[in-house]
Amino acid sequence: MARRLLVLYTGGTIGMDHTPAGLAPVPGLLPKLLDRFRRDDLTIDVVEYPELIDSSAITVAHWNRLIDDIAANYAAYDGFVVIHGTDTMAYTASVLAFALHGLNKPVVLTGSQLPLVHPRSDGWSNLADALEAAAQPNLCEVVLAFNRQLLRGVTARKLDAASFAGFESPNAEPLAEFGIDVAWYRDRWRQPRGEFAPVRLDESAEVLLFMLAPGATAAQIGRTLAERKPAGAVLLSYGNGNAPADPALLDGVRVASAAGSLILNLTQVVHGRVAVGAYAASQPLAQAGALPGADMTPEAAIAKLTVLASQRLESALARALLEKSLVGEFND
Ligand code: ASN
């Protein structure tokens, strides 16, 4: 029987064309171009979103629409392809991975660096690989198909805006590589867990991202944390999770944590992990209440905090879940 795939088209460069203001999405263009992929063993339905966006404009409301569309069509399809701009694709992939509890089918995000209408577009191969992955019977996670690689959504980052190799998983291996033959690394794929039970996001939950820098930044981060007491915050510290023992920073982490804020300490370095205790300079943040985020990507951390905050869990449970790998976000 033919595999049934649903393509949700949200926007991005892949379906753009030149307009007087620069590249912009053109309604109707991409669904027509997708005709090229029709074949007997695949049924492909396409939903073009009413407002096609450059993914830099993505909001929590857009994420809820994707979650709702996948949930509403979950039983009717074998796999899903989300066509998305590259700028925030890693964030959306991460949000879907944490929100789609018990996912038992592939959800594959893709897009391109050059539009399909460009003669050298990378979009054709990305789409071909995404459709191939979405038709895999034993893939039950959110992944990203790009530049002939299949990456786990929660480990992928946009690291290059100037080449076709837009995405990498800095701390993880790919789940497949597409060549003349496809190398499906099935031993790296996650096993299905539990019943499908998607979580809708709380659009009012405040989740913030801060990056440390020498100078006035540390104290400013502390003051903002103390004032806002956000539902969640990611702090990109140095190296293996080190930070200055700045009294305003530590006080902000302490005050916000005591008020229930979930604060994750991640490193601003692309490769490697937060390891509390590797350096003495990692201890004060931990003692003030920040939890170590290991080698999670910042995108995955924002997504995990957004989904946990939306579930309104008791604080001890939320903190325990933050320290556990839920969908492959930690890599050792
Ligand atoms: N600005 C575009 C977007 O994220 C970039 C792309 O898709 N290559 O929508």
Short mmCIF file of N, CA, C and O and ligand atoms in Angstrom, two decimals, residues 11-14 16 25 53-57 84-89 111-114 146 158, ligand 1:
data_model
loop_
_atom_site.label_atom_id
_atom_site.label_comp_id
_atom_site.label_asym_id
_atom_site.label_seq_id
_atom_site.Cartn_x
_atom_site.Cartn_y
_atom_site.Cartn_z
N GLY A 11 6.52 28.20 4.75
CA GLY A 11 7.23 29.34 4.14
C GLY A 11 8.71 29.03 4.00
O GLY A 11 9.10 27.87 3.91
N GLY A 12 9.54 30.05 4.00
CA GLY A 12 10.99 29.87 3.86
C GLY A 12 11.45 30.11 2.43
O GLY A 12 10.66 30.18 1.49
N THR A 13 12.77 30.19 2.30
CA THR A 13 13.40 30.49 1.02
C THR A 13 12.98 29.53 -0.09
O THR A 13 12.82 29.92 -1.25
N ILE A 14 12.81 28.28 0.27
CA ILE A 14 12.58 27.24 -0.74
C ILE A 14 11.43 27.58 -1.71
O ILE A 14 11.53 27.32 -2.90
N MET A 16 10.33 30.69 -2.31
CA MET A 16 10.35 32.13 -2.59
C MET A 16 10.71 32.41 -4.05
O MET A 16 11.27 31.57 -4.75
N PRO A 25 8.05 34.74 -0.14
CA PRO A 25 7.27 33.56 -0.51
C PRO A 25 6.17 33.91 -1.53
O PRO A 25 5.56 34.98 -1.46
N ILE A 53 5.55 32.46 5.77
CA ILE A 53 6.46 33.40 6.45
C ILE A 53 7.93 33.10 6.14
O ILE A 53 8.30 31.98 5.84
N ASP A 54 8.72 34.15 6.23
CA ASP A 54 10.17 33.99 6.43
C ASP A 54 10.28 33.48 7.86
O ASP A 54 9.67 34.06 8.77
N SER A 55 11.03 32.42 8.09
CA SER A 55 10.96 31.78 9.40
C SER A 55 11.53 32.63 10.53
O SER A 55 11.37 32.29 11.70
N SER A 56 12.18 33.74 10.19
CA SER A 56 12.60 34.66 11.25
C SER A 56 11.38 35.24 11.97
O SER A 56 11.50 35.79 13.06
N ALA A 57 10.19 35.11 11.36
CA ALA A 57 8.97 35.67 11.98
C ALA A 57 8.20 34.62 12.78
O ALA A 57 7.08 34.88 13.22
N HIS A 84 9.95 24.61 5.82
CA HIS A 84 10.18 25.68 6.80
C HIS A 84 11.42 26.46 6.38
O HIS A 84 12.36 25.89 5.82
N GLY A 85 11.48 27.73 6.70
CA GLY A 85 12.70 28.49 6.49
C GLY A 85 13.82 27.95 7.37
O GLY A 85 13.58 27.33 8.41
N THR A 86 15.04 28.21 6.96
CA THR A 86 16.17 27.64 7.70
C THR A 86 16.50 28.42 8.97
O THR A 86 17.05 27.86 9.92
N ASP A 87 16.15 29.73 8.99
CA ASP A 87 16.62 30.57 10.11
C ASP A 87 16.22 29.99 11.47
O ASP A 87 17.02 30.00 12.41
N THR A 88 14.99 29.53 11.59
CA THR A 88 14.51 29.02 12.89
C THR A 88 14.09 27.55 12.82
O THR A 88 13.38 27.07 13.69
N MET A 89 14.57 26.87 11.78
CA MET A 89 14.14 25.47 11.62
C MET A 89 14.55 24.60 12.82
O MET A 89 13.81 23.73 13.26
N GLY A 111 13.97 22.56 4.08
CA GLY A 111 13.87 23.87 3.44
C GLY A 111 15.06 23.96 2.51
O GLY A 111 15.57 22.94 2.06
N SER A 112 15.55 25.16 2.25
CA SER A 112 16.72 25.25 1.38
C SER A 112 17.43 26.58 1.56
O SER A 112 16.89 27.52 2.15
N GLN A 113 18.64 26.64 1.02
CA GLN A 113 19.40 27.88 1.04
C GLN A 113 19.10 28.72 -0.20
O GLN A 113 19.16 29.95 -0.15
N LEU A 114 18.82 28.03 -1.33
CA LEU A 114 18.44 28.73 -2.56
C LEU A 114 17.03 28.31 -2.94
O LEU A 114 16.68 27.13 -2.80
N PHE A 146 18.66 17.83 5.40
CA PHE A 146 19.34 18.98 4.80
C PHE A 146 20.71 18.58 4.30
O PHE A 146 21.46 17.89 5.01
N LYS A 158 21.55 25.61 12.94
CA LYS A 158 21.96 26.30 11.71
C LYS A 158 23.32 26.93 12.00
O LYS A 158 23.43 27.87 12.81
N1 ASN B 1 15.23 33.75 5.81
C1 ASN B 1 14.92 32.44 5.31
C2 ASN B 1 13.94 31.78 6.29
O1 ASN B 1 14.34 31.32 7.33
C3 ASN B 1 16.17 31.63 5.17
C4 ASN B 1 16.00 30.32 4.43
O2 ASN B 1 14.96 29.71 4.44
N2 ASN B 1 17.08 29.83 3.82
O3 ASN B 1 12.76 31.78 6.04
#
